Short mmCIF file of N, CA and C in Angstrom, two decimals:
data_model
loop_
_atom_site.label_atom_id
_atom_site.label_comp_id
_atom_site.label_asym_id
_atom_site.label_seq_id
_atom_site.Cartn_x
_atom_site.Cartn_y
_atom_site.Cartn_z
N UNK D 1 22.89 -57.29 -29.18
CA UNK D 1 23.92 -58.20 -29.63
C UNK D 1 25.06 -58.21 -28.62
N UNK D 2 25.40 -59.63 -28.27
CA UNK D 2 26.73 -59.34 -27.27
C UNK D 2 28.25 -59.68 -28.66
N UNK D 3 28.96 -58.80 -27.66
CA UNK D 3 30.12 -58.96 -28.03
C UNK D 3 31.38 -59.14 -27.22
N UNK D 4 32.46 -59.84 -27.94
CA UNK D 4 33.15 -60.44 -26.70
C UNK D 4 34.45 -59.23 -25.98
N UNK D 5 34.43 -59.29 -25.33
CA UNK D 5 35.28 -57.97 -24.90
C UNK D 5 36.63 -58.74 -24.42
N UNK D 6 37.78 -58.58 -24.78
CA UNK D 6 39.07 -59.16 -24.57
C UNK D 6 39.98 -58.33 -23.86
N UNK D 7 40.17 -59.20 -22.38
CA UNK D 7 41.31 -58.07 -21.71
C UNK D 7 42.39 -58.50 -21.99
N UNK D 8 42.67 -58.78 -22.82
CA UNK D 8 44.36 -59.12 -23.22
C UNK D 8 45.57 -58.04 -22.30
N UNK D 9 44.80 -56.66 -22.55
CA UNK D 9 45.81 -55.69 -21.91
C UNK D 9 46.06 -56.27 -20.40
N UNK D 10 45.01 -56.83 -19.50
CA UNK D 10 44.87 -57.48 -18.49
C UNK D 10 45.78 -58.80 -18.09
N UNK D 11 45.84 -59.41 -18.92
CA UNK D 11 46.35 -60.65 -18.86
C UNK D 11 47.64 -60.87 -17.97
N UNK D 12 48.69 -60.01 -17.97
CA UNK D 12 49.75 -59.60 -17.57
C UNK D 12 49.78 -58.88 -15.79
N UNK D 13 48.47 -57.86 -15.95
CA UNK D 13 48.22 -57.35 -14.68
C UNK D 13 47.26 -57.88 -13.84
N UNK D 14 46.42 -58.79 -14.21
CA UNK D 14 45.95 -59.44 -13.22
C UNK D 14 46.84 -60.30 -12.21
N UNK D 15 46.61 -59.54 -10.96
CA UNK D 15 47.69 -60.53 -9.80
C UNK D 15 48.68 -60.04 -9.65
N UNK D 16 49.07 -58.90 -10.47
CA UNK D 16 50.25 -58.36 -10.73
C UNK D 16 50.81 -58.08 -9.81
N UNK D 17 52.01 -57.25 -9.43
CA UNK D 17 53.19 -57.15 -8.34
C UNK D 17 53.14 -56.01 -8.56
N UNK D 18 53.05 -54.85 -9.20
CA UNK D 18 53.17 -53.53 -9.36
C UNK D 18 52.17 -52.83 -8.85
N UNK D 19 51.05 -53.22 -8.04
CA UNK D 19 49.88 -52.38 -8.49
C UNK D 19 48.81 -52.31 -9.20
N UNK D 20 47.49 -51.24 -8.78
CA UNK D 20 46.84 -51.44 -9.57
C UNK D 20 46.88 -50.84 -10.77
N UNK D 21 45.71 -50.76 -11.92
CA UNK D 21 45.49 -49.66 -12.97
C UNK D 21 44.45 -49.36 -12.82
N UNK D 22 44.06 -47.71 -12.14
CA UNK D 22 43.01 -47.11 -11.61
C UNK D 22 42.11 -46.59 -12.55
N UNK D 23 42.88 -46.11 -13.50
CA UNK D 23 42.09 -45.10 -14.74
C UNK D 23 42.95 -45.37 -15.93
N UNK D 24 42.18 -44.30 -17.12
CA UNK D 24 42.72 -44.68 -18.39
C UNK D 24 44.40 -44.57 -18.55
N UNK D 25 44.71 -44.93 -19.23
CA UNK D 25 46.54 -45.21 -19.13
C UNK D 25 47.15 -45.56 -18.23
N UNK D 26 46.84 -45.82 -16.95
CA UNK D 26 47.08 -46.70 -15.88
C UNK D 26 47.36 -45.81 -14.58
N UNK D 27 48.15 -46.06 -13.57
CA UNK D 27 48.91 -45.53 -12.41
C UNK D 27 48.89 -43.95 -13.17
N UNK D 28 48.07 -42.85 -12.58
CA UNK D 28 48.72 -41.40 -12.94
C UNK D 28 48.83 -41.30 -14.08
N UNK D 29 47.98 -42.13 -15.15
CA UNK D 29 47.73 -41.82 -16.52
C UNK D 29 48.82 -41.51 -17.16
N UNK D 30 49.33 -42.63 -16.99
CA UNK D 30 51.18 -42.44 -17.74
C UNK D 30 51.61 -43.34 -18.93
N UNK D 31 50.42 -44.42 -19.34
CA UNK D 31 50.04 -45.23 -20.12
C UNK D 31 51.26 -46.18 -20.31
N UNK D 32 51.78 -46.76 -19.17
CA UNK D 32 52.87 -47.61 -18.76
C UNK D 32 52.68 -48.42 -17.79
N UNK D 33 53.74 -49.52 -17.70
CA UNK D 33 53.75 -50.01 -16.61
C UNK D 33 55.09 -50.20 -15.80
N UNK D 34 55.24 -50.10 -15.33
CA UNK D 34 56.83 -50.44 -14.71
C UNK D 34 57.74 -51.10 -15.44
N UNK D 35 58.94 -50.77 -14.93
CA UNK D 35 60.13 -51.68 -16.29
C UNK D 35 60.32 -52.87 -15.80
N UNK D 36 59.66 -53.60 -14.59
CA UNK D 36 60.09 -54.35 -14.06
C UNK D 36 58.79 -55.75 -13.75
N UNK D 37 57.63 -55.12 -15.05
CA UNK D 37 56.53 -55.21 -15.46
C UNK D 37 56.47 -56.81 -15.97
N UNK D 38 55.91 -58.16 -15.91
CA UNK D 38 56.00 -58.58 -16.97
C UNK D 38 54.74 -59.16 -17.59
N UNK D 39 54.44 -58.44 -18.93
CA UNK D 39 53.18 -58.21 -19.80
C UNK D 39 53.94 -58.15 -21.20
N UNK D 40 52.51 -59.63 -21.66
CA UNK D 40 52.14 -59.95 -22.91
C UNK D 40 52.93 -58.82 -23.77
N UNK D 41 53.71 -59.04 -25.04
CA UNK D 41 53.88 -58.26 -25.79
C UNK D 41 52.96 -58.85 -27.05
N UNK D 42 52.93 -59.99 -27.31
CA UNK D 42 51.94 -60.89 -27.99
C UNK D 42 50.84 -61.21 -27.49
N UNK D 43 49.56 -61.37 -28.46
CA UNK D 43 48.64 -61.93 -27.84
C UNK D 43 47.56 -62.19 -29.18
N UNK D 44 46.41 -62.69 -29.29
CA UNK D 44 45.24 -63.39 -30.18
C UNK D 44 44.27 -64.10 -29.15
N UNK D 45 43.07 -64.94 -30.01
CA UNK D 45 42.09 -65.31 -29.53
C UNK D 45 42.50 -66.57 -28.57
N UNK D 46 43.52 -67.01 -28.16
CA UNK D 46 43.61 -67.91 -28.21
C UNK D 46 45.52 -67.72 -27.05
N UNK D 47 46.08 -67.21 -27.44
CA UNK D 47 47.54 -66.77 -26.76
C UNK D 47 47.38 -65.58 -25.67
N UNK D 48 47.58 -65.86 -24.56
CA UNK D 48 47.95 -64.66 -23.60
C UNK D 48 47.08 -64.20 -23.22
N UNK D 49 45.57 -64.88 -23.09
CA UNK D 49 44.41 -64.49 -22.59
C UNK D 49 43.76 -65.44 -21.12
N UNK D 50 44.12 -64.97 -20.12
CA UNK D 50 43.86 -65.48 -18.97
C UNK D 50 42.13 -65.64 -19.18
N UNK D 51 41.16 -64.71 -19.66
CA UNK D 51 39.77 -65.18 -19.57
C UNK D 51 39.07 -64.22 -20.92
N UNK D 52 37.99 -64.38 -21.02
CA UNK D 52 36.93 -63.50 -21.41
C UNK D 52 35.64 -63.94 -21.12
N UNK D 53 35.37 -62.75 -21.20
CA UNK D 53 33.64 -62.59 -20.70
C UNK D 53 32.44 -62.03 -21.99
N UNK D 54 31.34 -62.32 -22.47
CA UNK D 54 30.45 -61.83 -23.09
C UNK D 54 30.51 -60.29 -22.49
N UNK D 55 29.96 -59.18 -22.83
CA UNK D 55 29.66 -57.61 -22.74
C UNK D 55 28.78 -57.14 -23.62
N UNK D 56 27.43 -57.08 -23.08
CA UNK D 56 26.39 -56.46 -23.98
C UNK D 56 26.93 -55.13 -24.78
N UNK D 57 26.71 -54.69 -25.49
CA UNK D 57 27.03 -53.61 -26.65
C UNK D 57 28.05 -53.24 -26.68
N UNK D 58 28.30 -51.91 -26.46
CA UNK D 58 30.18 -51.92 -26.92
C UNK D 58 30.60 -51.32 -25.68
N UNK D 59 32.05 -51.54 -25.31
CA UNK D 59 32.92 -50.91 -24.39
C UNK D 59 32.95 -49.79 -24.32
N UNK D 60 32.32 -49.24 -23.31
CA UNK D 60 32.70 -47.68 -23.28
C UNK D 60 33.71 -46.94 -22.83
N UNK D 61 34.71 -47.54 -21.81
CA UNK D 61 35.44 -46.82 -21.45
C UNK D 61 36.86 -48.25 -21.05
N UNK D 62 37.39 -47.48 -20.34
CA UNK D 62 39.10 -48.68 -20.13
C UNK D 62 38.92 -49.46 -19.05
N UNK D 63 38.92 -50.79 -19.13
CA UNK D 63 38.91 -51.59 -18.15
C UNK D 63 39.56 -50.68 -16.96
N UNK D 64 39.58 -51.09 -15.52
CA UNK D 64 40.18 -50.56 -14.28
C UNK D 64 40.19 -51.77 -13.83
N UNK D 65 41.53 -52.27 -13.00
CA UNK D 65 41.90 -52.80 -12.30
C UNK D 65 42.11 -52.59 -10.79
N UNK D 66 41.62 -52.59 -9.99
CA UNK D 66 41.77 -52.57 -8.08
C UNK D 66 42.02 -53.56 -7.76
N UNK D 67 42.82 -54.02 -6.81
CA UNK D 67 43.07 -55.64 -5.89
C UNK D 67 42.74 -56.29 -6.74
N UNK D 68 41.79 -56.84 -6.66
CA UNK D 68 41.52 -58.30 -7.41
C UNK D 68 39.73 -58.44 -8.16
N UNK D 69 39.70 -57.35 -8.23
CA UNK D 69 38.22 -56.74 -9.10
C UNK D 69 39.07 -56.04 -10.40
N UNK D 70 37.95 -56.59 -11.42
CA UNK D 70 38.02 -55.35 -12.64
C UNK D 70 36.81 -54.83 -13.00
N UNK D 71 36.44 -53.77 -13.03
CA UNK D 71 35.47 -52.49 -13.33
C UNK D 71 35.44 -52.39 -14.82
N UNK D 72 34.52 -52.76 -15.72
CA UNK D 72 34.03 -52.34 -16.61
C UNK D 72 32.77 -51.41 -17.20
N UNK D 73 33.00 -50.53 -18.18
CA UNK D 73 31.63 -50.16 -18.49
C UNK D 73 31.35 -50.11 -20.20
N UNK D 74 30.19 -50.44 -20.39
CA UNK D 74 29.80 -50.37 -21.57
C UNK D 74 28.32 -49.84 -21.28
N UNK D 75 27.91 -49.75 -23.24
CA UNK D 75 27.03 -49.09 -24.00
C UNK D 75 25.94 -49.80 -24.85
N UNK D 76 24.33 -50.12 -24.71
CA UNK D 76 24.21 -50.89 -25.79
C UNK D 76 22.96 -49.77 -25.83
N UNK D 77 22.37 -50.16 -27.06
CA UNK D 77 21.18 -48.98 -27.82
C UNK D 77 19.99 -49.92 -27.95
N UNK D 78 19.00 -49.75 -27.18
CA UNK D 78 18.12 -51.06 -27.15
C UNK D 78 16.79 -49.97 -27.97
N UNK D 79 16.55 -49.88 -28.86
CA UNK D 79 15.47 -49.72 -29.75
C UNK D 79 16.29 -48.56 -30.75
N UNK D 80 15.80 -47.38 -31.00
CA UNK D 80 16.42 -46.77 -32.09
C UNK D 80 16.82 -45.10 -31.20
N UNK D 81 16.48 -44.96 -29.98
CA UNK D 81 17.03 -43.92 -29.09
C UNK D 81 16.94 -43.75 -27.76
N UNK D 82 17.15 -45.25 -27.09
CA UNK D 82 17.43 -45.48 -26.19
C UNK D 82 18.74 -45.99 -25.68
N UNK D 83 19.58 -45.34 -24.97
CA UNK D 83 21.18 -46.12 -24.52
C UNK D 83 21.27 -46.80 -23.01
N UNK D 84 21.36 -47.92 -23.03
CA UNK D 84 21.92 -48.06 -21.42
C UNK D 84 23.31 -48.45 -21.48
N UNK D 85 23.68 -47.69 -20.26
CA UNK D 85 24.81 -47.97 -20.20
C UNK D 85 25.22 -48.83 -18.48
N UNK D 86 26.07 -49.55 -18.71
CA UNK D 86 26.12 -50.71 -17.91
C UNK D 86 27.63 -50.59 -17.34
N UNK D 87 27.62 -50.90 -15.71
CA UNK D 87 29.04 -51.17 -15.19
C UNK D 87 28.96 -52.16 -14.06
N UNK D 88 29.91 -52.49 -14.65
CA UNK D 88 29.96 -54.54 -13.63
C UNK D 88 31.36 -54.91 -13.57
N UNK D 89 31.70 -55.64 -12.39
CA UNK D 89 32.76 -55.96 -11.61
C UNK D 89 32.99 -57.45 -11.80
N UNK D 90 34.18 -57.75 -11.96
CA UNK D 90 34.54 -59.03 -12.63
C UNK D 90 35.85 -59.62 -11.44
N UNK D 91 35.56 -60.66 -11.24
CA UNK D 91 36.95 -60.99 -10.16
C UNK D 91 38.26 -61.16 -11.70
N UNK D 92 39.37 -60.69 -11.00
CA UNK D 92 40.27 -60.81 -11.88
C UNK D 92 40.77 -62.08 -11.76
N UNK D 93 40.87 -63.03 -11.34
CA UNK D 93 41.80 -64.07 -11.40
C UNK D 93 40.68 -65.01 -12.31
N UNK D 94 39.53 -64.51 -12.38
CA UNK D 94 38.72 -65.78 -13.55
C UNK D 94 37.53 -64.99 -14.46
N UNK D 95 37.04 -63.77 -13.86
CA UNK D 95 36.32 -63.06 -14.72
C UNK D 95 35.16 -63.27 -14.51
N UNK D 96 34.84 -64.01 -13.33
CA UNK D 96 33.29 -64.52 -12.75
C UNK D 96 32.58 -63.14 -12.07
N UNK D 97 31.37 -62.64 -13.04
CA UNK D 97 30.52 -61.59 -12.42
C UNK D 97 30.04 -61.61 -11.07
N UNK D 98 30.61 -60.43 -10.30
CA UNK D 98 30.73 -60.11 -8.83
C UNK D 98 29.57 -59.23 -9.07
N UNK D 99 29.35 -58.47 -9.91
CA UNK D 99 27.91 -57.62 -9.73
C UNK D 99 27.72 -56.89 -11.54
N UNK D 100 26.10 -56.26 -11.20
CA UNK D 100 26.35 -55.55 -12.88
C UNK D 100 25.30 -55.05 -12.14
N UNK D 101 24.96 -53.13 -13.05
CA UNK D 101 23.96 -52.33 -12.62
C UNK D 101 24.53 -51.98 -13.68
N UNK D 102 22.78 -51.50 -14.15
CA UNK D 102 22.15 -50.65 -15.59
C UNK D 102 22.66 -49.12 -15.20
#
């Protein structure tokens, strides 16, 4: 089953002026962004969402942001004890798949 995976948290840092977000909580895992930051405080299906993409099973870990790639990985369970887990690179300015490996 796909499900839709929403970078809303993204929306704001794609293209951004500060930098990237390398790992979980961002820059040095400080779960911030600069005060000088400017990101969505609002957002829905529909408000403050630059893109989304389909993502087979569930998100496994925190989007990452570099230059102008975003790094995702997820999880799906294809029979009753089998997992693959999947990571694929998304251009940030539209979300068009740059690559995916099982």
């Amino acid at each position: 089953m796909k499900r839709l995976l929403l970078f809303s948290l993204f929306v704001g840092l794609c293209g951004n002026s500060f930098g990237d977000w390398p790992e979980f909580r961002g820059a040095g895992a400080q779960g911030f962004a600069p005060d000088n930051a400017k990101v969505p405080t609002l957002w829905s299906e529909t408000k403050n969402i630059r893109w989304k993409v389909p993502v087979a099973g569930k998100a496994w870990s925190t989007p990452i942001l570099v230059g102008d790639k975003i790094y995702i990985t997820s999880a799906e369970t294809i029979g009753e004890d089998k997992l693959h887990l999947t990571a694929s690179c998304h251009a940030a300015a539209d979300g068009k798949e740059i690559w995916k490996e099982v």
